[in-house]
Amino acid sequence: MAESKYKIIIGLEIHVHLATKTKMFCGCELVYGGEPNTRVCPVCIGMPGVLPTMNKKAVEFATLAGLALNCEIPSFTKWDRKSYYYPDLPKNYQISQYDLPLCGSGFIEIPLEEGQTKNIRMIRAHLEEDAGKNTHTFGDFSAIDLNRAGSPLLEMVTEPDMNSGKEVRALAVELQRIVRFLGISEGDMQKGHMRFEPNVNLHIPKDGKIYKTPISEVKNLNSFKALERSVTYEARRQYAEFVEFGKTMEMGNKATFGWDDDNQCTVLQREKEEAHDYRYFPDPDLVPVEMSDEWLGEIKSRLCELPLQMQMRFVQDYKLSDYDAGVLTADRQTAEYFDATVKSGVDPKRVCNILTQTGLKLANEAGCKVAELGVSSDGLAELAKMVDASEISASASVTIFEEMTKSKGAPKATAEKLNLIQKSDAGEIESLIDQVIADNPKAVAEATSGSKKAKKSAGFLMGQVMQRSKGQANPKVVSEILNKKLSL
Ligand code: ZN
Ligand code: MN
């Protein structure tokens, strides 16, 4: 097996766009799209003599992420200039953080299969501004859109603690869930809100030695699929290179690759012979950030229960499957809606079924969250209670929920309107059972014979009664009376 021939070592760098109202160091509005170069000002296009002003909200969002990732939050950080020249960066430097990042070391817990988790250590997380965008769709010319320039970016770097494409993907997905739960980023991959850059190499045991292959850095991945596949591809490519040429770290340390989605392979961009000299130095235009205990405490108070913790709680306390719990904690609103419903004392599995069998589908069709469909958590709880009390069947609850989203009626009134209230009146059910017994003497004989067919025949009689009641008889009551009549 390929897996036993080597161990894959992966670290990840992630850039996440923060959902502030304005850019990182100026007042330009932060919205997606728009005519190119319309959301710009002298500050974010780097005109000489302008002064940047720090966006406090961005610092708070970044700190919130740091707290969620169990990072140390230092009381003093500063801004540095990272110098490089590129058309999408007109001021020739990016404001970033070098030696004193906003968030120090921490860790993120990621879900693996079957409720297992793994902690991936975070080296750091810092704030910086994004560059503009080069486009190459004008024939011989390149065009530059600076609308994105100056957007707040949270850069996070992990230790090389991941060992498969699956684990890297799990981390990326979990991070998306976290930033969405915290409300600090939409985490929309289509809009480029999250970009990933894995560092991949192999440890290959051979002749009692461990050989290490040169590290590949795959740049600018903006989908989970591309991230996972690029890692898997790199592992295979590096192994083949090792087998054929014996290529190890000592022969070339690091190279940068792009991902070719059409051909599903990595493409060499450049081999780094010397490290970049970014000439980092403190930005003289910005004051350092001092995080007081009071400010940090205020930010801490905005933390919420994290998605994975909530998912595990749903499994543990509510006895949901890991899959169902994962579905219900995909976003915070749905998770809290479910949680609030269950907390009023109804069967969690019942509520889960209503939501997964119909609620999520309806929400998807309506383009909203299930909590926004117009059924309150109280209404949903009441509906689930009606199933528990055998007033309606489980399948009827799904139909009633759907109708409630349309008519906004109460569960009981809606059930009555749809004629879905189960009949539990013993007298009425008894007369139906008598009819069925009279009409099916053969099945009755078999059901009471104690033979192999008995169970099947009793089931048949039960079905007949339900059919005659047009599905409205309470199956529990039917089964009780029927068993008594047949003296089973
Ligand atoms: Zn601006
Ligand atoms: Mn960066």
PDB file of C-alpha atoms in Angstrom, residues 110-294:
ATOM      1  CA  ILE A 110     -10.632  19.044  13.661  1.00  0.00           C
ATOM      2  CA  PRO A 111     -13.148  16.232  13.170  1.00  0.00           C
ATOM      3  CA  LEU A 112     -11.943  12.975  11.652  1.00  0.00           C
ATOM      4  CA  GLU A 113     -14.089   9.949  10.897  1.00  0.00           C
ATOM      5  CA  GLU A 114     -16.495   8.381  13.403  1.00  0.00           C
ATOM      6  CA  GLY A 115     -16.477  11.163  15.963  1.00  0.00           C
ATOM      7  CA  GLN A 116     -12.679  11.114  16.297  1.00  0.00           C
ATOM      8  CA  THR A 117     -10.850  14.437  16.491  1.00  0.00           C
ATOM      9  CA  LYS A 118      -7.273  15.656  16.159  1.00  0.00           C
ATOM     10  CA  ASN A 119      -5.581  18.807  17.409  1.00  0.00           C
ATOM     11  CA  ILE A 120      -3.567  20.738  14.845  1.00  0.00           C
ATOM     12  CA  ARG A 121      -1.188  23.283  16.356  1.00  0.00           C
ATOM     13  CA  MET A 122      -1.386  26.861  15.115  1.00  0.00           C
ATOM     14  CA  ILE A 123       1.892  28.753  14.899  1.00  0.00           C
ATOM     15  CA  ARG A 124       0.322  32.187  14.669  1.00  0.00           C
ATOM     16  CA  ALA A 125      -2.399  34.367  13.161  1.00  0.00           C
ATOM     17  CA  HIS A 126      -1.930  37.953  12.077  1.00  0.00           C
ATOM     18  CA  LEU A 127      -3.774  40.735  10.334  1.00  0.00           C
ATOM     19  CA  GLU A 128      -2.765  42.324   7.064  1.00  0.00           C
ATOM     20  CA  GLU A 129      -4.231  44.052   4.036  1.00  0.00           C
ATOM     21  CA  ASP A 130      -5.031  42.314   0.764  1.00  0.00           C
ATOM     22  CA  ALA A 131      -3.628  43.419  -2.591  1.00  0.00           C
ATOM     23  CA  GLY A 132      -5.656  44.214  -5.716  1.00  0.00           C
ATOM     24  CA  LYS A 133      -6.299  41.820  -8.549  1.00  0.00           C
ATOM     25  CA  ASN A 134      -4.608  41.394 -11.902  1.00  0.00           C
ATOM     26  CA  THR A 135      -6.742  40.149 -14.751  1.00  0.00           C
ATOM     27  CA  HIS A 136      -5.444  38.868 -18.051  1.00  0.00           C
ATOM     28  CA  THR A 137      -8.562  38.929 -20.181  1.00  0.00           C
ATOM     29  CA  PHE A 138      -7.706  41.875 -22.438  1.00  0.00           C
ATOM     30  CA  GLY A 139      -5.623  40.251 -25.143  1.00  0.00           C
ATOM     31  CA  ASP A 140      -2.107  41.671 -25.028  1.00  0.00           C
ATOM     32  CA  PHE A 141      -2.849  43.759 -21.946  1.00  0.00           C
ATOM     33  CA  SER A 142      -3.232  43.021 -18.276  1.00  0.00           C
ATOM     34  CA  ALA A 143      -5.774  44.973 -16.262  1.00  0.00           C
ATOM     35  CA  ILE A 144      -5.719  45.815 -12.574  1.00  0.00           C
ATOM     36  CA  ASP A 145      -8.718  46.135 -10.266  1.00  0.00           C
ATOM     37  CA  LEU A 146      -7.872  47.689  -6.916  1.00  0.00           C
ATOM     38  CA  ASN A 147     -11.303  47.266  -5.293  1.00  0.00           C
ATOM     39  CA  ARG A 148      -9.888  44.446  -3.176  1.00  0.00           C
ATOM     40  CA  ALA A 149      -6.744  46.375  -2.200  1.00  0.00           C
ATOM     41  CA  GLY A 150      -6.719  47.126   1.499  1.00  0.00           C
ATOM     42  CA  SER A 151      -9.309  44.502   2.487  1.00  0.00           C
ATOM     43  CA  PRO A 152      -8.629  43.050   5.930  1.00  0.00           C
ATOM     44  CA  LEU A 153      -7.065  39.598   5.771  1.00  0.00           C
ATOM     45  CA  LEU A 154      -6.457  37.212   8.600  1.00  0.00           C
ATOM     46  CA  GLU A 155      -3.467  35.016   7.853  1.00  0.00           C
ATOM     47  CA  MET A 156      -3.153  31.806   9.853  1.00  0.00           C
ATOM     48  CA  VAL A 157      -0.284  29.349   9.813  1.00  0.00           C
ATOM     49  CA  THR A 158      -0.387  25.814  11.199  1.00  0.00           C
ATOM     50  CA  GLU A 159       2.406  23.519  12.258  1.00  0.00           C
ATOM     51  CA  PRO A 160       2.973  20.620   9.810  1.00  0.00           C
ATOM     52  CA  ASP A 161       0.670  18.392  11.862  1.00  0.00           C
ATOM     53  CA  MET A 162      -1.547  17.012   9.092  1.00  0.00           C
ATOM     54  CA  ASN A 163      -0.863  13.703   7.373  1.00  0.00           C
ATOM     55  CA  SER A 164      -3.393  13.364   4.557  1.00  0.00           C
ATOM     56  CA  GLY A 165      -5.428  15.313   2.051  1.00  0.00           C
ATOM     57  CA  LYS A 166      -8.488  14.412   4.088  1.00  0.00           C
ATOM     58  CA  GLU A 167      -7.099  16.001   7.247  1.00  0.00           C
ATOM     59  CA  VAL A 168      -6.176  19.195   5.424  1.00  0.00           C
ATOM     60  CA  ARG A 169      -9.651  19.374   3.988  1.00  0.00           C
ATOM     61  CA  ALA A 170     -11.199  18.745   7.409  1.00  0.00           C
ATOM     62  CA  LEU A 171      -9.207  21.629   8.847  1.00  0.00           C
ATOM     63  CA  ALA A 172     -10.263  23.970   6.048  1.00  0.00           C
ATOM     64  CA  VAL A 173     -13.932  23.041   6.421  1.00  0.00           C
ATOM     65  CA  GLU A 174     -13.774  23.359  10.208  1.00  0.00           C
ATOM     66  CA  LEU A 175     -12.146  26.757   9.952  1.00  0.00           C
ATOM     67  CA  GLN A 176     -14.903  27.890   7.588  1.00  0.00           C
ATOM     68  CA  ARG A 177     -17.493  26.717  10.091  1.00  0.00           C
ATOM     69  CA  ILE A 178     -15.706  28.552  12.924  1.00  0.00           C
ATOM     70  CA  VAL A 179     -15.394  31.914  11.164  1.00  0.00           C
ATOM     71  CA  ARG A 180     -19.057  31.696  10.160  1.00  0.00           C
ATOM     72  CA  PHE A 181     -20.146  30.806  13.705  1.00  0.00           C
ATOM     73  CA  LEU A 182     -18.164  33.765  15.015  1.00  0.00           C
ATOM     74  CA  GLY A 183     -19.700  36.012  12.372  1.00  0.00           C
ATOM     75  CA  ILE A 184     -16.303  37.368  11.358  1.00  0.00           C
ATOM     76  CA  SER A 185     -16.340  36.178   7.739  1.00  0.00           C
ATOM     77  CA  GLU A 186     -18.873  34.855   5.263  1.00  0.00           C
ATOM     78  CA  GLY A 187     -16.256  32.268   4.349  1.00  0.00           C
ATOM     79  CA  ASP A 188     -17.651  32.209   0.823  1.00  0.00           C
ATOM     80  CA  MET A 189     -15.262  30.251  -1.372  1.00  0.00           C
ATOM     81  CA  GLN A 190     -16.847  31.537  -4.590  1.00  0.00           C
ATOM     82  CA  LYS A 191     -16.075  35.095  -3.552  1.00  0.00           C
ATOM     83  CA  GLY A 192     -12.512  34.193  -2.655  1.00  0.00           C
ATOM     84  CA  HIS A 193     -13.040  34.729   1.064  1.00  0.00           C
ATOM     85  CA  MET A 194     -10.742  31.830   1.887  1.00  0.00           C
ATOM     86  CA  ARG A 195      -7.453  30.961   0.191  1.00  0.00           C
ATOM     87  CA  PHE A 196      -5.260  28.009   1.105  1.00  0.00           C
ATOM     88  CA  GLU A 197      -1.561  27.282   0.639  1.00  0.00           C
ATOM     89  CA  PRO A 198      -0.433  23.844   1.787  1.00  0.00           C
ATOM     90  CA  ASN A 199       3.218  22.950   2.346  1.00  0.00           C
ATOM     91  CA  VAL A 200       3.734  19.300   1.499  1.00  0.00           C
ATOM     92  CA  ASN A 201       6.590  16.843   1.760  1.00  0.00           C
ATOM     93  CA  LEU A 202       7.204  13.183   2.533  1.00  0.00           C
ATOM     94  CA  HIS A 203       9.113  11.232   5.112  1.00  0.00           C
ATOM     95  CA  ILE A 204      10.218   7.996   3.471  1.00  0.00           C
ATOM     96  CA  PRO A 205      11.686   5.185   5.551  1.00  0.00           C
ATOM     97  CA  LYS A 206      14.383   3.265   3.671  1.00  0.00           C
ATOM     98  CA  ASP A 207      17.413   1.248   4.792  1.00  0.00           C
ATOM     99  CA  GLY A 208      16.871   2.227   8.397  1.00  0.00           C
ATOM    100  CA  LYS A 209      16.901   5.920   7.519  1.00  0.00           C
ATOM    101  CA  ILE A 210      14.198   8.527   7.009  1.00  0.00           C
ATOM    102  CA  TYR A 211      14.530  10.396   3.734  1.00  0.00           C
ATOM    103  CA  LYS A 212      12.756  13.733   3.438  1.00  0.00           C
ATOM    104  CA  THR A 213      11.595  15.063   0.084  1.00  0.00           C
ATOM    105  CA  PRO A 214      11.813  18.784  -0.804  1.00  0.00           C
ATOM    106  CA  ILE A 215       8.837  20.844   0.379  1.00  0.00           C
ATOM    107  CA  SER A 216       6.282  21.958  -2.208  1.00  0.00           C
ATOM    108  CA  GLU A 217       4.168  24.974  -1.510  1.00  0.00           C
ATOM    109  CA  VAL A 218       0.956  25.034  -3.557  1.00  0.00           C
ATOM    110  CA  LYS A 219      -0.241  28.607  -3.986  1.00  0.00           C
ATOM    111  CA  ASN A 220      -3.666  30.198  -3.927  1.00  0.00           C
ATOM    112  CA  LEU A 221      -6.146  27.333  -3.707  1.00  0.00           C
ATOM    113  CA  ASN A 222      -9.711  28.483  -3.354  1.00  0.00           C
ATOM    114  CA  SER A 223     -11.729  25.298  -3.084  1.00  0.00           C
ATOM    115  CA  PHE A 224     -11.742  22.409  -0.617  1.00  0.00           C
ATOM    116  CA  LYS A 225     -11.578  19.935  -3.466  1.00  0.00           C
ATOM    117  CA  ALA A 226      -8.538  21.563  -5.064  1.00  0.00           C
ATOM    118  CA  LEU A 227      -6.852  21.712  -1.657  1.00  0.00           C
ATOM    119  CA  GLU A 228      -7.356  18.018  -0.944  1.00  0.00           C
ATOM    120  CA  ARG A 229      -6.461  16.907  -4.456  1.00  0.00           C
ATOM    121  CA  SER A 230      -3.345  19.058  -4.745  1.00  0.00           C
ATOM    122  CA  VAL A 231      -1.984  17.533  -1.539  1.00  0.00           C
ATOM    123  CA  THR A 232      -2.701  13.988  -2.666  1.00  0.00           C
ATOM    124  CA  TYR A 233      -1.214  14.722  -6.084  1.00  0.00           C
ATOM    125  CA  GLU A 234       1.943  16.271  -4.606  1.00  0.00           C
ATOM    126  CA  ALA A 235       2.495  13.241  -2.380  1.00  0.00           C
ATOM    127  CA  ARG A 236       2.370  10.906  -5.357  1.00  0.00           C
ATOM    128  CA  ARG A 237       4.515  13.159  -7.522  1.00  0.00           C
ATOM    129  CA  GLN A 238       7.173  13.568  -4.834  1.00  0.00           C
ATOM    130  CA  TYR A 239       7.303   9.848  -4.203  1.00  0.00           C
ATOM    131  CA  ALA A 240       7.756   9.128  -7.913  1.00  0.00           C
ATOM    132  CA  GLU A 241      10.525  11.736  -8.042  1.00  0.00           C
ATOM    133  CA  PHE A 242      12.226  10.155  -5.065  1.00  0.00           C
ATOM    134  CA  VAL A 243      12.043   6.686  -6.559  1.00  0.00           C
ATOM    135  CA  GLU A 244      13.291   7.807  -9.973  1.00  0.00           C
ATOM    136  CA  PHE A 245      15.896  10.426  -9.069  1.00  0.00           C
ATOM    137  CA  GLY A 246      16.382   9.918  -5.353  1.00  0.00           C
ATOM    138  CA  LYS A 247      15.464  13.564  -4.871  1.00  0.00           C
ATOM    139  CA  THR A 248      15.664  14.667  -1.233  1.00  0.00           C
ATOM    140  CA  MET A 249      15.561  17.911   0.695  1.00  0.00           C
ATOM    141  CA  GLU A 250      19.340  18.250   0.594  1.00  0.00           C
ATOM    142  CA  MET A 251      19.215  18.528  -3.201  1.00  0.00           C
ATOM    143  CA  GLY A 252      16.757  21.404  -3.398  1.00  0.00           C
ATOM    144  CA  ASN A 253      14.821  22.665  -0.454  1.00  0.00           C
ATOM    145  CA  LYS A 254      11.613  24.278  -1.539  1.00  0.00           C
ATOM    146  CA  ALA A 255       9.592  24.977  -4.669  1.00  0.00           C
ATOM    147  CA  THR A 256       6.372  26.799  -5.408  1.00  0.00           C
ATOM    148  CA  PHE A 257       3.579  25.217  -7.413  1.00  0.00           C
ATOM    149  CA  GLY A 258       0.221  26.254  -8.831  1.00  0.00           C
ATOM    150  CA  TRP A 259      -2.799  23.989  -9.227  1.00  0.00           C
ATOM    151  CA  ASP A 260      -4.049  23.275 -12.744  1.00  0.00           C
ATOM    152  CA  ASP A 261      -7.694  22.450 -12.208  1.00  0.00           C
ATOM    153  CA  ASP A 262      -8.339  21.443 -15.833  1.00  0.00           C
ATOM    154  CA  ASN A 263      -5.611  18.833 -15.769  1.00  0.00           C
ATOM    155  CA  GLN A 264      -5.849  18.058 -12.050  1.00  0.00           C
ATOM    156  CA  CYS A 265      -2.129  18.439 -11.436  1.00  0.00           C
ATOM    157  CA  THR A 266       0.353  20.816  -9.833  1.00  0.00           C
ATOM    158  CA  VAL A 267       2.527  23.015 -12.029  1.00  0.00           C
ATOM    159  CA  LEU A 268       5.993  24.206 -11.026  1.00  0.00           C
ATOM    160  CA  GLN A 269       6.150  27.999 -10.694  1.00  0.00           C
ATOM    161  CA  ARG A 270       9.567  28.648  -9.249  1.00  0.00           C
ATOM    162  CA  GLU A 271      12.270  26.999  -7.243  1.00  0.00           C
ATOM    163  CA  LYS A 272      13.268  29.220  -4.370  1.00  0.00           C
ATOM    164  CA  GLU A 273      17.028  29.465  -4.454  1.00  0.00           C
ATOM    165  CA  GLU A 274      17.206  32.311  -1.967  1.00  0.00           C
ATOM    166  CA  ALA A 275      14.628  33.533   0.471  1.00  0.00           C
ATOM    167  CA  HIS A 276      12.718  36.681  -0.390  1.00  0.00           C
ATOM    168  CA  ASP A 277      14.008  39.808   1.220  1.00  0.00           C
ATOM    169  CA  TYR A 278      10.859  41.652   2.164  1.00  0.00           C
ATOM    170  CA  ARG A 279      12.797  44.220   4.198  1.00  0.00           C
ATOM    171  CA  TYR A 280      10.244  44.143   7.001  1.00  0.00           C
ATOM    172  CA  PHE A 281      10.279  47.175   9.256  1.00  0.00           C
ATOM    173  CA  PRO A 282       7.728  48.766  11.623  1.00  0.00           C
ATOM    174  CA  ASP A 283       5.260  50.997   9.816  1.00  0.00           C
ATOM    175  CA  PRO A 284       5.975  54.522  11.018  1.00  0.00           C
ATOM    176  CA  ASP A 285       2.459  55.670  10.054  1.00  0.00           C
ATOM    177  CA  LEU A 286       0.627  53.373  12.477  1.00  0.00           C
ATOM    178  CA  VAL A 287       0.683  53.209  16.242  1.00  0.00           C
ATOM    179  CA  PRO A 288       1.140  49.770  17.859  1.00  0.00           C
ATOM    180  CA  VAL A 289      -1.926  47.923  19.146  1.00  0.00           C
ATOM    181  CA  GLU A 290      -2.211  47.647  22.907  1.00  0.00           C
ATOM    182  CA  MET A 291      -4.728  45.053  23.979  1.00  0.00           C
ATOM    183  CA  SER A 292      -5.922  45.932  27.466  1.00  0.00           C
ATOM    184  CA  ASP A 293      -7.416  43.272  29.742  1.00  0.00           C
ATOM    185  CA  GLU A 294     -10.667  45.160  29.598  1.00  0.00           C
TER     186      GLU A 294
END
